[in-house]
PDB file of C-alpha atoms in Angstrom:
ATOM      1  CA  UNK A  53      41.337 204.808 115.549  1.00  0.00           C
ATOM      2  CA  UNK A  54      42.467 207.302 118.290  1.00  0.00           C
ATOM      3  CA  UNK A  55      42.691 206.765 121.303  1.00  0.00           C
ATOM      4  CA  UNK A  56      40.038 209.175 122.357  1.00  0.00           C
ATOM      5  CA  UNK A  57      37.894 209.241 118.535  1.00  0.00           C
ATOM      6  CA  UNK A  58      35.230 206.751 118.193  1.00  0.00           C
ATOM      7  CA  UNK A  59      34.866 205.047 114.276  1.00  0.00           C
ATOM      8  CA  UNK A  60      31.577 203.328 113.956  1.00  0.00           C
ATOM      9  CA  UNK A  61      30.147 201.765 111.187  1.00  0.00           C
ATOM     10  CA  UNK A  62      31.568 202.790 107.698  1.00  0.00           C
ATOM     11  CA  UNK A  63      34.375 205.117 109.956  1.00  0.00           C
ATOM     12  CA  UNK A  64      31.693 206.983 110.700  1.00  0.00           C
ATOM     13  CA  UNK A  65      32.487 208.997 113.909  1.00  0.00           C
ATOM     14  CA  UNK A  66      29.699 209.049 116.590  1.00  0.00           C
ATOM     15  CA  UNK A  67      27.988 212.081 116.451  1.00  0.00           C
ATOM     16  CA  UNK A  68      27.843 211.679 112.037  1.00  0.00           C
ATOM     17  CA  UNK A  69      26.497 207.913 113.859  1.00  0.00           C
ATOM     18  CA  UNK A  70      24.357 209.338 115.986  1.00  0.00           C
ATOM     19  CA  UNK A  71      22.932 212.001 113.870  1.00  0.00           C
ATOM     20  CA  UNK A  72      22.158 209.405 110.884  1.00  0.00           C
ATOM     21  CA  UNK A  73      20.378 206.929 113.202  1.00  0.00           C
ATOM     22  CA  UNK A  74      18.567 210.274 114.304  1.00  0.00           C
ATOM     23  CA  UNK A  75      17.820 211.101 110.654  1.00  0.00           C
ATOM     24  CA  UNK A  76      16.968 207.572 110.021  1.00  0.00           C
ATOM     25  CA  UNK A  77      14.581 207.130 113.015  1.00  0.00           C
ATOM     26  CA  UNK A  78      12.380 210.779 111.910  1.00  0.00           C
ATOM     27  CA  UNK A  79      11.937 209.143 108.339  1.00  0.00           C
ATOM     28  CA  UNK A  80      11.125 205.759 109.496  1.00  0.00           C
ATOM     29  CA  UNK A  81       8.266 207.777 112.123  1.00  0.00           C
ATOM     30  CA  UNK A  82       7.249 210.355 109.124  1.00  0.00           C
ATOM     31  CA  UNK A  83       5.536 206.634 107.100  1.00  0.00           C
ATOM     32  CA  UNK A  84       3.259 206.658 109.827  1.00  0.00           C
ATOM     33  CA  UNK A  85       1.842 210.468 109.516  1.00  0.00           C
ATOM     34  CA  UNK A  86       1.449 213.137 109.297  1.00  0.00           C
ATOM     35  CA  UNK A  87      -2.404 211.948 110.338  1.00  0.00           C
ATOM     36  CA  UNK A  88      -5.407 213.973 108.096  1.00  0.00           C
ATOM     37  CA  UNK A  89      -7.033 214.448 111.248  1.00  0.00           C
ATOM     38  CA  UNK A  90      -6.594 214.305 114.686  1.00  0.00           C
ATOM     39  CA  UNK A  91      -9.852 212.488 116.869  1.00  0.00           C
ATOM     40  CA  UNK A  92     -11.377 214.916 119.064  1.00  0.00           C
ATOM     41  CA  UNK A  93     -14.098 213.574 120.750  1.00  0.00           C
ATOM     42  CA  UNK A  94     -16.046 214.368 124.257  1.00  0.00           C
ATOM     43  CA  UNK A  95     -17.176 211.596 124.340  1.00  0.00           C
ATOM     44  CA  UNK A  96     -16.065 207.970 126.338  1.00  0.00           C
ATOM     45  CA  UNK A  97     -15.367 205.809 124.091  1.00  0.00           C
ATOM     46  CA  UNK A  98     -15.583 201.854 124.276  1.00  0.00           C
ATOM     47  CA  UNK A  99     -12.567 200.202 125.106  1.00  0.00           C
ATOM     48  CA  UNK A 100     -12.845 197.107 121.988  1.00  0.00           C
ATOM     49  CA  UNK A 101     -13.145 200.406 119.442  1.00  0.00           C
ATOM     50  CA  UNK A 102     -10.765 202.736 120.459  1.00  0.00           C
ATOM     51  CA  UNK A 103      -8.190 199.683 121.041  1.00  0.00           C
ATOM     52  CA  UNK A 104      -9.303 198.767 117.076  1.00  0.00           C
ATOM     53  CA  UNK A 105      -9.300 201.966 115.964  1.00  0.00           C
ATOM     54  CA  UNK A 106      -6.587 203.739 117.560  1.00  0.00           C
ATOM     55  CA  UNK A 107      -4.193 201.780 119.828  1.00  0.00           C
ATOM     56  CA  UNK A 108      -3.401 199.263 117.381  1.00  0.00           C
ATOM     57  CA  UNK A 109      -3.747 201.504 114.432  1.00  0.00           C
ATOM     58  CA  UNK A 110      -1.185 203.535 116.158  1.00  0.00           C
ATOM     59  CA  UNK A 111      -2.921 206.443 115.722  1.00  0.00           C
ATOM     60  CA  UNK A 112      -3.857 210.281 117.982  1.00  0.00           C
ATOM     61  CA  UNK A 113      -7.221 211.127 119.934  1.00  0.00           C
ATOM     62  CA  UNK A 114      -7.796 213.837 122.787  1.00  0.00           C
ATOM     63  CA  UNK A 115     -10.411 213.045 124.640  1.00  0.00           C
ATOM     64  CA  UNK A 116     -11.529 216.840 125.767  1.00  0.00           C
ATOM     65  CA  UNK A 117     -12.929 217.243 129.272  1.00  0.00           C
ATOM     66  CA  UNK A 118     -11.969 213.154 129.726  1.00  0.00           C
ATOM     67  CA  UNK A 119     -11.083 214.530 134.036  1.00  0.00           C
ATOM     68  CA  UNK A 120     -13.739 216.905 134.747  1.00  0.00           C
ATOM     69  CA  UNK A 121     -15.110 215.146 137.122  1.00  0.00           C
ATOM     70  CA  UNK A 122     -12.017 214.913 138.933  1.00  0.00           C
ATOM     71  CA  UNK A 123     -12.004 217.363 141.886  1.00  0.00           C
ATOM     72  CA  UNK A 124      -8.580 218.166 141.015  1.00  0.00           C
ATOM     73  CA  UNK A 125     -10.408 219.611 138.074  1.00  0.00           C
ATOM     74  CA  UNK A 126     -11.983 222.686 141.058  1.00  0.00           C
ATOM     75  CA  UNK A 127     -10.420 221.767 143.488  1.00  0.00           C
ATOM     76  CA  UNK A 128      -6.104 221.647 142.854  1.00  0.00           C
ATOM     77  CA  UNK A 129      -5.152 225.746 143.384  1.00  0.00           C
ATOM     78  CA  UNK A 130      -1.449 226.705 144.417  1.00  0.00           C
ATOM     79  CA  UNK A 131      -3.204 227.210 148.386  1.00  0.00           C
ATOM     80  CA  UNK A 132      -4.758 224.025 147.887  1.00  0.00           C
ATOM     81  CA  UNK A 133      -1.865 222.583 146.895  1.00  0.00           C
ATOM     82  CA  UNK A 134       0.786 224.470 149.208  1.00  0.00           C
ATOM     83  CA  UNK A 135      -1.769 222.742 151.616  1.00  0.00           C
ATOM     84  CA  UNK A 136      -2.210 219.710 150.918  1.00  0.00           C
ATOM     85  CA  UNK A 137       2.045 218.953 149.510  1.00  0.00           C
ATOM     86  CA  UNK A 138       3.369 222.422 150.614  1.00  0.00           C
ATOM     87  CA  UNK A 139       5.620 221.037 152.611  1.00  0.00           C
ATOM     88  CA  UNK A 140       6.563 217.495 150.565  1.00  0.00           C
ATOM     89  CA  UNK A 141      10.302 218.043 149.209  1.00  0.00           C
ATOM     90  CA  UNK A 142      10.453 216.760 145.210  1.00  0.00           C
ATOM     91  CA  UNK A 143      12.504 216.271 142.313  1.00  0.00           C
ATOM     92  CA  UNK A 144      11.909 219.361 140.397  1.00  0.00           C
ATOM     93  CA  UNK A 145      14.281 219.380 136.650  1.00  0.00           C
ATOM     94  CA  UNK A 146      15.994 222.558 135.871  1.00  0.00           C
ATOM     95  CA  UNK A 147      17.660 223.964 132.655  1.00  0.00           C
ATOM     96  CA  UNK A 148      18.975 226.998 131.140  1.00  0.00           C
ATOM     97  CA  UNK A 149      16.137 227.218 128.726  1.00  0.00           C
ATOM     98  CA  UNK A 150      13.276 224.651 129.701  1.00  0.00           C
ATOM     99  CA  UNK A 151      14.008 221.834 126.684  1.00  0.00           C
ATOM    100  CA  UNK A 152      15.491 218.861 129.042  1.00  0.00           C
ATOM    101  CA  UNK A 153      16.566 214.961 127.725  1.00  0.00           C
ATOM    102  CA  UNK A 154      17.382 216.768 124.369  1.00  0.00           C
ATOM    103  CA  UNK A 155      20.046 217.395 121.672  1.00  0.00           C
ATOM    104  CA  UNK A 156      21.787 220.644 122.494  1.00  0.00           C
ATOM    105  CA  UNK A 157      23.276 221.356 118.946  1.00  0.00           C
ATOM    106  CA  UNK A 158      25.042 224.297 120.371  1.00  0.00           C
ATOM    107  CA  UNK A 159      26.700 222.297 122.238  1.00  0.00           C
ATOM    108  CA  UNK A 160      26.483 219.081 120.125  1.00  0.00           C
ATOM    109  CA  UNK A 161      25.649 216.688 123.044  1.00  0.00           C
ATOM    110  CA  UNK A 162      22.395 215.362 124.683  1.00  0.00           C
ATOM    111  CA  UNK A 163      21.600 216.832 127.608  1.00  0.00           C
ATOM    112  CA  UNK A 164      19.828 216.773 130.281  1.00  0.00           C
ATOM    113  CA  UNK A 165      17.871 218.934 133.113  1.00  0.00           C
ATOM    114  CA  UNK A 166      19.792 218.720 136.496  1.00  0.00           C
ATOM    115  CA  UNK A 167      17.876 218.096 139.766  1.00  0.00           C
ATOM    116  CA  UNK A 168      16.922 219.375 142.616  1.00  0.00           C
ATOM    117  CA  UNK A 169      15.318 218.850 145.881  1.00  0.00           C
ATOM    118  CA  UNK A 170      13.043 221.703 146.857  1.00  0.00           C
ATOM    119  CA  UNK A 171       8.951 221.366 148.447  1.00  0.00           C
ATOM    120  CA  UNK A 172       6.288 222.427 146.546  1.00  0.00           C
ATOM    121  CA  UNK A 173       5.377 225.345 148.332  1.00  0.00           C
ATOM    122  CA  UNK A 174       9.616 226.313 146.408  1.00  0.00           C
ATOM    123  CA  UNK A 175       8.054 225.310 143.415  1.00  0.00           C
ATOM    124  CA  UNK A 176       5.476 227.011 143.690  1.00  0.00           C
ATOM    125  CA  UNK A 177       7.148 230.003 144.893  1.00  0.00           C
ATOM    126  CA  UNK A 178       9.511 229.868 141.755  1.00  0.00           C
ATOM    127  CA  UNK A 179       6.544 229.289 139.346  1.00  0.00           C
ATOM    128  CA  UNK A 180       4.537 232.717 140.496  1.00  0.00           C
ATOM    129  CA  UNK A 181       7.609 234.609 140.053  1.00  0.00           C
ATOM    130  CA  UNK A 182       7.463 234.996 143.885  1.00  0.00           C
ATOM    131  CA  UNK A 183      11.352 233.111 144.719  1.00  0.00           C
ATOM    132  CA  UNK A 184      14.026 233.948 142.247  1.00  0.00           C
ATOM    133  CA  UNK A 185      14.843 230.826 139.667  1.00  0.00           C
ATOM    134  CA  UNK A 186      18.895 229.666 137.673  1.00  0.00           C
ATOM    135  CA  UNK A 187      16.199 228.525 135.100  1.00  0.00           C
ATOM    136  CA  UNK A 188      13.505 227.247 134.398  1.00  0.00           C
ATOM    137  CA  UNK A 189      11.753 224.465 136.994  1.00  0.00           C
ATOM    138  CA  UNK A 190       9.731 222.272 136.052  1.00  0.00           C
ATOM    139  CA  UNK A 191       8.169 218.124 137.784  1.00  0.00           C
ATOM    140  CA  UNK A 192       8.801 216.043 135.169  1.00  0.00           C
ATOM    141  CA  UNK A 193       9.706 213.189 137.196  1.00  0.00           C
ATOM    142  CA  UNK A 194       8.219 209.812 135.618  1.00  0.00           C
ATOM    143  CA  UNK A 195       8.353 205.755 136.929  1.00  0.00           C
ATOM    144  CA  UNK A 196       4.973 206.694 138.677  1.00  0.00           C
ATOM    145  CA  UNK A 197       5.678 209.568 140.627  1.00  0.00           C
ATOM    146  CA  UNK A 198       2.010 210.480 141.450  1.00  0.00           C
ATOM    147  CA  UNK A 199       2.202 207.066 143.167  1.00  0.00           C
ATOM    148  CA  UNK A 200       5.172 207.504 144.834  1.00  0.00           C
ATOM    149  CA  UNK A 201       4.732 211.460 146.119  1.00  0.00           C
ATOM    150  CA  UNK A 202       1.504 212.348 146.335  1.00  0.00           C
ATOM    151  CA  UNK A 203      -0.409 209.808 148.031  1.00  0.00           C
ATOM    152  CA  UNK A 204      -1.841 212.802 149.784  1.00  0.00           C
ATOM    153  CA  UNK A 205      -3.336 213.832 146.182  1.00  0.00           C
ATOM    154  CA  UNK A 206      -4.853 210.398 145.210  1.00  0.00           C
ATOM    155  CA  UNK A 207      -8.869 211.368 146.732  1.00  0.00           C
ATOM    156  CA  UNK A 208      -8.705 214.446 144.018  1.00  0.00           C
ATOM    157  CA  UNK A 209      -8.116 212.415 140.588  1.00  0.00           C
ATOM    158  CA  UNK A 210      -9.095 208.638 139.957  1.00  0.00           C
ATOM    159  CA  UNK A 211      -5.592 206.252 139.190  1.00  0.00           C
ATOM    160  CA  UNK A 212      -6.312 204.848 135.864  1.00  0.00           C
ATOM    161  CA  UNK A 213      -8.664 206.401 132.922  1.00  0.00           C
ATOM    162  CA  UNK A 214     -11.393 202.605 133.306  1.00  0.00           C
ATOM    163  CA  UNK A 215     -12.029 202.494 129.387  1.00  0.00           C
ATOM    164  CA  UNK A 216      -7.863 202.786 128.983  1.00  0.00           C
ATOM    165  CA  UNK A 217      -6.978 200.452 131.268  1.00  0.00           C
ATOM    166  CA  UNK A 218      -9.887 197.946 129.571  1.00  0.00           C
ATOM    167  CA  UNK A 219      -8.588 198.709 126.311  1.00  0.00           C
ATOM    168  CA  UNK A 220      -5.130 197.070 127.504  1.00  0.00           C
ATOM    169  CA  UNK A 221      -6.110 194.851 129.493  1.00  0.00           C
ATOM    170  CA  UNK A 222      -3.994 196.179 132.632  1.00  0.00           C
ATOM    171  CA  UNK A 223      -4.333 198.990 134.944  1.00  0.00           C
ATOM    172  CA  UNK A 224      -1.060 201.572 133.622  1.00  0.00           C
ATOM    173  CA  UNK A 225       2.071 200.548 135.141  1.00  0.00           C
ATOM    174  CA  UNK A 226       2.488 204.356 135.760  1.00  0.00           C
ATOM    175  CA  UNK A 227       0.893 207.250 137.442  1.00  0.00           C
ATOM    176  CA  UNK A 228       2.775 210.680 136.644  1.00  0.00           C
ATOM    177  CA  UNK A 229       1.891 213.881 138.224  1.00  0.00           C
ATOM    178  CA  UNK A 230       4.027 216.885 135.073  1.00  0.00           C
TER     179      UNK A 230
END
């Protein structure tokens, strides 16, 4: 092994080992699908049914209109957000092409976005094309950014989905706004 090289199992280089592992993971994930269909519903599910039929089986589902009753649905416009949280400084992800936390084959690297601090108003101006941007900007901070960064907006949304909390036996670990 050279001082600049990494040798993994059976003499594989780091990139070969990562690629092999990713292919293996992809094959294993495919064993769970493809799904013949994805349940789409507008009716709120019973928590036990949701747990038994979807969570325990790992089956995808879509609940359309699940948050239609939230004030955010009608109140949150760019003007409203500027007024409510416009001056708040947030962490914004910036990438050349909108892809982050992803493998860039042309670079043979896993890349993460550049995080830039800007106000909500500045982000909205970029998204509306009123301000130049060094790349594609988007809100993507995780680990409960809605709870930590946007307390002013809590009144417009519920902080949990009741039937999901019942199914999982706890409130969400994180609530994010993206």
